[in-house]
mmCIF file of N, CA and C in Angstrom:
data_model
loop_
_atom_site.group_PDB
_atom_site.id
_atom_site.type_symbol
_atom_site.label_atom_id
_atom_site.label_comp_id
_atom_site.label_asym_id
_atom_site.label_seq_id
_atom_site.Cartn_x
_atom_site.Cartn_y
_atom_site.Cartn_z
ATOM 1 N N UNK L 26 117.882 74.083 155.854
ATOM 2 C CA UNK L 26 117.207 73.566 154.624
ATOM 3 C C UNK L 26 116.465 74.425 153.979
ATOM 4 N N UNK L 27 115.860 75.752 154.140
ATOM 5 C CA UNK L 27 115.184 76.565 153.594
ATOM 6 C C UNK L 27 116.288 77.267 152.499
ATOM 7 N N UNK L 28 117.776 77.037 152.815
ATOM 8 C CA UNK L 28 118.548 77.812 151.641
ATOM 9 C C UNK L 28 118.692 76.668 150.725
ATOM 10 N N UNK L 29 118.443 75.264 150.807
ATOM 11 C CA UNK L 29 118.605 74.389 149.880
ATOM 12 C C UNK L 29 117.368 74.094 149.206
ATOM 13 N N UNK L 30 116.006 74.477 149.762
ATOM 14 C CA UNK L 30 114.931 74.510 148.995
ATOM 15 C C UNK L 30 114.996 75.823 147.993
ATOM 16 N N UNK L 31 115.468 76.942 148.406
ATOM 17 C CA UNK L 31 115.419 78.265 147.399
ATOM 18 C C UNK L 31 116.267 78.113 146.550
ATOM 19 N N UNK L 32 117.228 76.974 146.334
ATOM 20 C CA UNK L 32 118.040 77.057 145.201
ATOM 21 C C UNK L 32 117.369 75.734 144.022
ATOM 22 N N UNK L 33 116.608 75.304 144.590
ATOM 23 C CA UNK L 33 115.730 74.588 143.349
ATOM 24 C C UNK L 33 114.886 75.155 142.661
ATOM 25 N N UNK L 34 115.134 74.613 141.481
ATOM 26 C CA UNK L 34 114.209 75.300 140.261
ATOM 27 C C UNK L 34 112.499 74.353 140.621
ATOM 28 N N UNK L 35 111.977 75.253 140.422
ATOM 29 C CA UNK L 35 110.593 74.910 140.384
ATOM 30 C C UNK L 35 109.721 74.887 139.181
ATOM 31 N N UNK L 36 108.942 74.076 139.044
ATOM 32 C CA UNK L 36 107.988 74.057 137.941
ATOM 33 C C UNK L 36 107.166 75.008 138.021
ATOM 34 N N UNK L 37 106.841 75.742 137.117
ATOM 35 C CA UNK L 37 106.021 77.147 137.084
ATOM 36 C C UNK L 37 104.738 76.784 136.987
ATOM 37 N N UNK L 38 103.716 76.753 137.769
ATOM 38 C CA UNK L 38 102.240 76.551 137.390
ATOM 39 C C UNK L 38 101.610 77.030 136.228
ATOM 40 N N UNK L 39 100.652 76.551 135.547
ATOM 41 C CA UNK L 39 100.209 77.093 134.244
ATOM 42 C C UNK L 39 99.610 78.167 134.448
ATOM 43 N N UNK L 40 100.195 79.094 133.390
ATOM 44 C CA UNK L 40 99.853 80.756 133.642
ATOM 45 C C UNK L 40 97.927 80.552 132.732
ATOM 46 N N UNK L 41 97.565 81.454 133.263
ATOM 47 C CA UNK L 41 96.344 81.721 132.660
ATOM 48 C C UNK L 41 96.716 81.948 131.109
ATOM 49 N N UNK L 42 95.576 81.688 130.559
ATOM 50 C CA UNK L 42 95.837 81.906 128.990
ATOM 51 C C UNK L 42 95.643 83.102 128.533
ATOM 52 N N UNK L 43 96.323 83.873 127.435
ATOM 53 C CA UNK L 43 96.120 85.134 126.942
ATOM 54 C C UNK L 43 94.969 85.174 126.097
ATOM 55 N N UNK L 44 94.962 86.229 125.317
ATOM 56 C CA UNK L 44 93.667 86.559 124.588
ATOM 57 C C UNK L 44 93.698 85.008 123.575
ATOM 58 N N UNK L 45 95.127 84.607 122.970
ATOM 59 C CA UNK L 45 95.136 83.297 122.464
ATOM 60 C C UNK L 45 94.666 82.050 122.760
ATOM 61 N N UNK L 46 93.629 81.601 122.743
ATOM 62 C CA UNK L 46 93.282 80.227 123.859
ATOM 63 C C UNK L 46 93.417 78.917 122.825
ATOM 64 N N UNK L 47 93.591 79.067 121.373
ATOM 65 C CA UNK L 47 93.964 77.991 120.745
ATOM 66 C C UNK L 47 94.786 77.880 119.673
ATOM 67 N N UNK L 48 95.741 76.887 119.389
ATOM 68 C CA UNK L 48 96.610 77.043 118.556
ATOM 69 C C UNK L 48 96.008 76.817 116.955
ATOM 70 N N UNK L 49 94.729 76.746 116.728
ATOM 71 C CA UNK L 49 93.779 76.328 115.751
ATOM 72 C C UNK L 49 92.661 77.627 115.596
ATOM 73 N N UNK L 50 93.117 78.621 114.523
ATOM 74 C CA UNK L 50 92.003 79.646 114.664
ATOM 75 C C UNK L 50 90.444 79.025 113.930
ATOM 76 N N UNK L 51 89.992 80.103 114.125
ATOM 77 C CA UNK L 51 88.495 79.694 113.464
ATOM 78 C C UNK L 51 88.120 79.265 112.241
ATOM 79 N N UNK L 52 89.210 79.881 111.529
ATOM 80 C CA UNK L 52 89.209 79.367 109.997
ATOM 81 C C UNK L 52 89.766 77.977 109.734
ATOM 82 N N UNK L 53 90.683 77.463 110.760
ATOM 83 C CA UNK L 53 90.998 76.032 110.839
ATOM 84 C C UNK L 53 92.512 76.079 110.583
ATOM 85 N N UNK L 54 93.290 77.229 110.537
ATOM 86 C CA UNK L 54 94.852 77.291 110.186
ATOM 87 C C UNK L 54 94.967 77.095 111.720
ATOM 88 N N UNK L 55 96.878 76.498 111.453
ATOM 89 C CA UNK L 55 97.434 76.451 112.918
ATOM 90 C C UNK L 55 98.230 77.719 113.378
ATOM 91 N N UNK L 56 98.304 78.369 114.344
ATOM 92 C CA UNK L 56 99.285 79.278 114.706
ATOM 93 C C UNK L 56 100.549 78.540 115.224
ATOM 94 N N UNK L 57 101.312 78.243 114.484
ATOM 95 C CA UNK L 57 102.592 77.502 114.531
ATOM 96 C C UNK L 57 103.526 78.262 115.513
ATOM 97 N N UNK L 58 103.634 79.385 115.274
ATOM 98 C CA UNK L 58 104.452 80.113 116.354
ATOM 99 C C UNK L 58 104.318 79.878 117.772
ATOM 100 N N UNK L 59 102.629 79.827 118.140
ATOM 101 C CA UNK L 59 102.065 79.660 119.433
ATOM 102 C C UNK L 59 102.649 77.803 119.704
ATOM 103 N N UNK L 60 102.340 76.945 118.950
ATOM 104 C CA UNK L 60 102.758 75.985 119.022
ATOM 105 C C UNK L 60 104.187 75.305 119.322
ATOM 106 N N UNK L 61 105.042 76.323 118.666
ATOM 107 C CA UNK L 61 106.626 76.127 118.902
ATOM 108 C C UNK L 61 107.076 76.543 120.225
ATOM 109 N N UNK L 62 106.455 77.520 120.514
ATOM 110 C CA UNK L 62 106.428 78.248 121.826
ATOM 111 C C UNK L 62 106.436 77.334 122.744
ATOM 112 N N UNK L 63 105.194 76.748 122.662
ATOM 113 C CA UNK L 63 104.634 75.752 124.061
ATOM 114 C C UNK L 63 105.823 74.662 123.742
ATOM 115 N N UNK L 64 105.520 74.166 122.872
ATOM 116 C CA UNK L 64 107.116 72.813 122.588
ATOM 117 C C UNK L 64 108.158 73.096 123.442
ATOM 118 N N UNK L 65 108.783 74.207 122.812
ATOM 119 C CA UNK L 65 110.081 74.874 123.526
ATOM 120 C C UNK L 65 109.991 74.818 125.129
ATOM 121 N N UNK L 66 108.809 75.397 125.538
ATOM 122 C CA UNK L 66 108.848 75.588 127.133
ATOM 123 C C UNK L 66 108.377 74.305 127.667
ATOM 124 N N UNK L 67 107.829 73.609 127.144
ATOM 125 C CA UNK L 67 107.764 72.145 127.932
ATOM 126 C C UNK L 67 109.032 71.361 127.885
ATOM 127 N N UNK L 68 109.649 71.635 126.610
ATOM 128 C CA UNK L 68 110.918 70.666 126.655
ATOM 129 C C UNK L 68 111.963 71.343 128.003
ATOM 130 N N UNK L 69 111.994 72.744 127.869
ATOM 131 C CA UNK L 69 112.891 73.355 128.828
ATOM 132 C C UNK L 69 112.479 73.105 130.316
ATOM 133 N N UNK L 70 111.055 73.050 130.513
ATOM 134 C CA UNK L 70 110.402 72.506 131.739
ATOM 135 C C UNK L 70 110.715 70.832 132.097
ATOM 136 N N UNK L 71 110.847 70.041 131.319
ATOM 137 C CA UNK L 71 111.237 68.792 131.349
ATOM 138 C C UNK L 71 112.744 68.766 131.485
ATOM 139 N N UNK L 72 113.217 69.466 130.661
ATOM 140 C CA UNK L 72 114.985 68.935 130.879
ATOM 141 C C UNK L 72 115.566 69.370 132.306
ATOM 142 N N UNK L 73 114.883 70.729 132.866
ATOM 143 C CA UNK L 73 114.873 71.070 134.158
ATOM 144 C C UNK L 73 114.502 70.152 135.107
ATOM 145 N N UNK L 74 113.428 69.590 135.082
ATOM 146 C CA UNK L 74 113.054 68.740 135.972
ATOM 147 C C UNK L 74 113.906 67.223 136.088
ATOM 148 N N UNK L 75 114.214 67.039 134.864
ATOM 149 C CA UNK L 75 115.167 65.419 134.862
ATOM 150 C C UNK L 75 116.766 65.724 135.565
ATOM 151 N N UNK L 76 117.097 67.126 135.231
ATOM 152 C CA UNK L 76 118.574 67.013 135.964
ATOM 153 C C UNK L 76 118.120 67.318 137.438
ATOM 154 N N UNK L 77 117.095 68.080 137.753
ATOM 155 C CA UNK L 77 116.986 67.919 139.375
ATOM 156 C C UNK L 77 117.099 66.721 140.003
ATOM 157 N N UNK L 78 115.994 65.717 139.059
ATOM 158 C CA UNK L 78 115.858 64.466 139.571
ATOM 159 C C UNK L 78 117.100 63.800 139.764
ATOM 160 N N UNK L 79 118.079 63.597 138.787
ATOM 161 C CA UNK L 79 119.059 62.929 138.498
ATOM 162 C C UNK L 79 119.842 63.568 139.625
ATOM 163 N N UNK L 80 120.326 64.576 139.915
ATOM 164 C CA UNK L 80 121.116 64.938 141.233
ATOM 165 C C UNK L 80 120.396 64.427 142.312
ATOM 166 N N UNK L 81 119.249 64.465 142.556
ATOM 167 C CA UNK L 81 118.592 64.024 144.052
ATOM 168 C C UNK L 81 119.233 62.126 143.926
ATOM 169 N N UNK L 82 118.706 61.777 142.860
ATOM 170 C CA UNK L 82 118.964 60.313 142.954
ATOM 171 C C UNK L 82 120.271 59.993 142.871
ATOM 172 N N UNK L 83 121.393 60.710 142.471
ATOM 173 C CA UNK L 83 122.760 60.668 142.773
ATOM 174 C C UNK L 83 123.116 60.924 143.894
ATOM 175 N N UNK L 84 122.792 61.939 144.562
ATOM 176 C CA UNK L 84 122.824 62.509 146.050
ATOM 177 C C UNK L 84 122.571 61.293 147.084
ATOM 178 N N UNK L 85 121.057 60.681 146.767
ATOM 179 C CA UNK L 85 120.909 59.364 147.817
ATOM 180 C C UNK L 85 122.234 58.194 147.632
ATOM 181 N N UNK L 86 122.552 58.297 146.652
ATOM 182 C CA UNK L 86 123.241 57.168 146.824
ATOM 183 C C UNK L 86 124.772 57.530 147.215
ATOM 184 N N UNK L 87 125.269 58.920 147.355
ATOM 185 C CA UNK L 87 126.569 59.468 147.712
ATOM 186 C C UNK L 87 126.641 59.767 149.153
ATOM 187 N N UNK L 88 125.557 60.263 149.365
ATOM 188 C CA UNK L 88 125.215 60.876 150.913
ATOM 189 C C UNK L 88 125.520 59.830 151.743
ATOM 190 N N UNK L 89 126.246 59.871 153.013
ATOM 191 C CA UNK L 89 125.947 59.279 154.270
ATOM 192 C C UNK L 89 125.369 59.677 155.041
ATOM 193 N N UNK L 90 124.664 61.168 155.265
ATOM 194 C CA UNK L 90 123.952 60.940 156.344
ATOM 195 C C UNK L 90 122.585 61.886 155.315
ATOM 196 N N UNK L 91 121.308 62.170 156.092
ATOM 197 C CA UNK L 91 120.576 63.229 155.725
ATOM 198 C C UNK L 91 120.825 64.697 155.584
ATOM 199 N N UNK L 92 121.902 65.212 156.511
ATOM 200 C CA UNK L 92 122.376 66.175 156.396
ATOM 201 C C UNK L 92 123.217 66.639 155.008
ATOM 202 N N UNK L 93 123.726 65.709 154.899
ATOM 203 C CA UNK L 93 124.767 65.601 154.031
ATOM 204 C C UNK L 93 123.902 65.789 152.508
ATOM 205 N N UNK L 94 123.121 65.017 152.241
ATOM 206 C CA UNK L 94 122.102 64.893 151.331
ATOM 207 C C UNK L 94 121.289 65.968 150.982
ATOM 208 N N UNK L 95 121.048 66.944 152.280
ATOM 209 C CA UNK L 95 120.293 68.311 151.946
ATOM 210 C C UNK L 95 121.442 69.144 151.461
#
């Protein structure tokens, strides 16, 4: 079972914020690069999560035993 678990992608825990703590500067302008990076990262994580979830749901219906599901 540990082999199976080690192959699953894990959602990383939120990393501590670096020196940039806001996408809005003190002057009121937006840091578009930071926003784009955050959106891309979120989309990538969501895509990975959905792919794993879909495969698990498919395996539930096609596996005959729990061992086969693992």
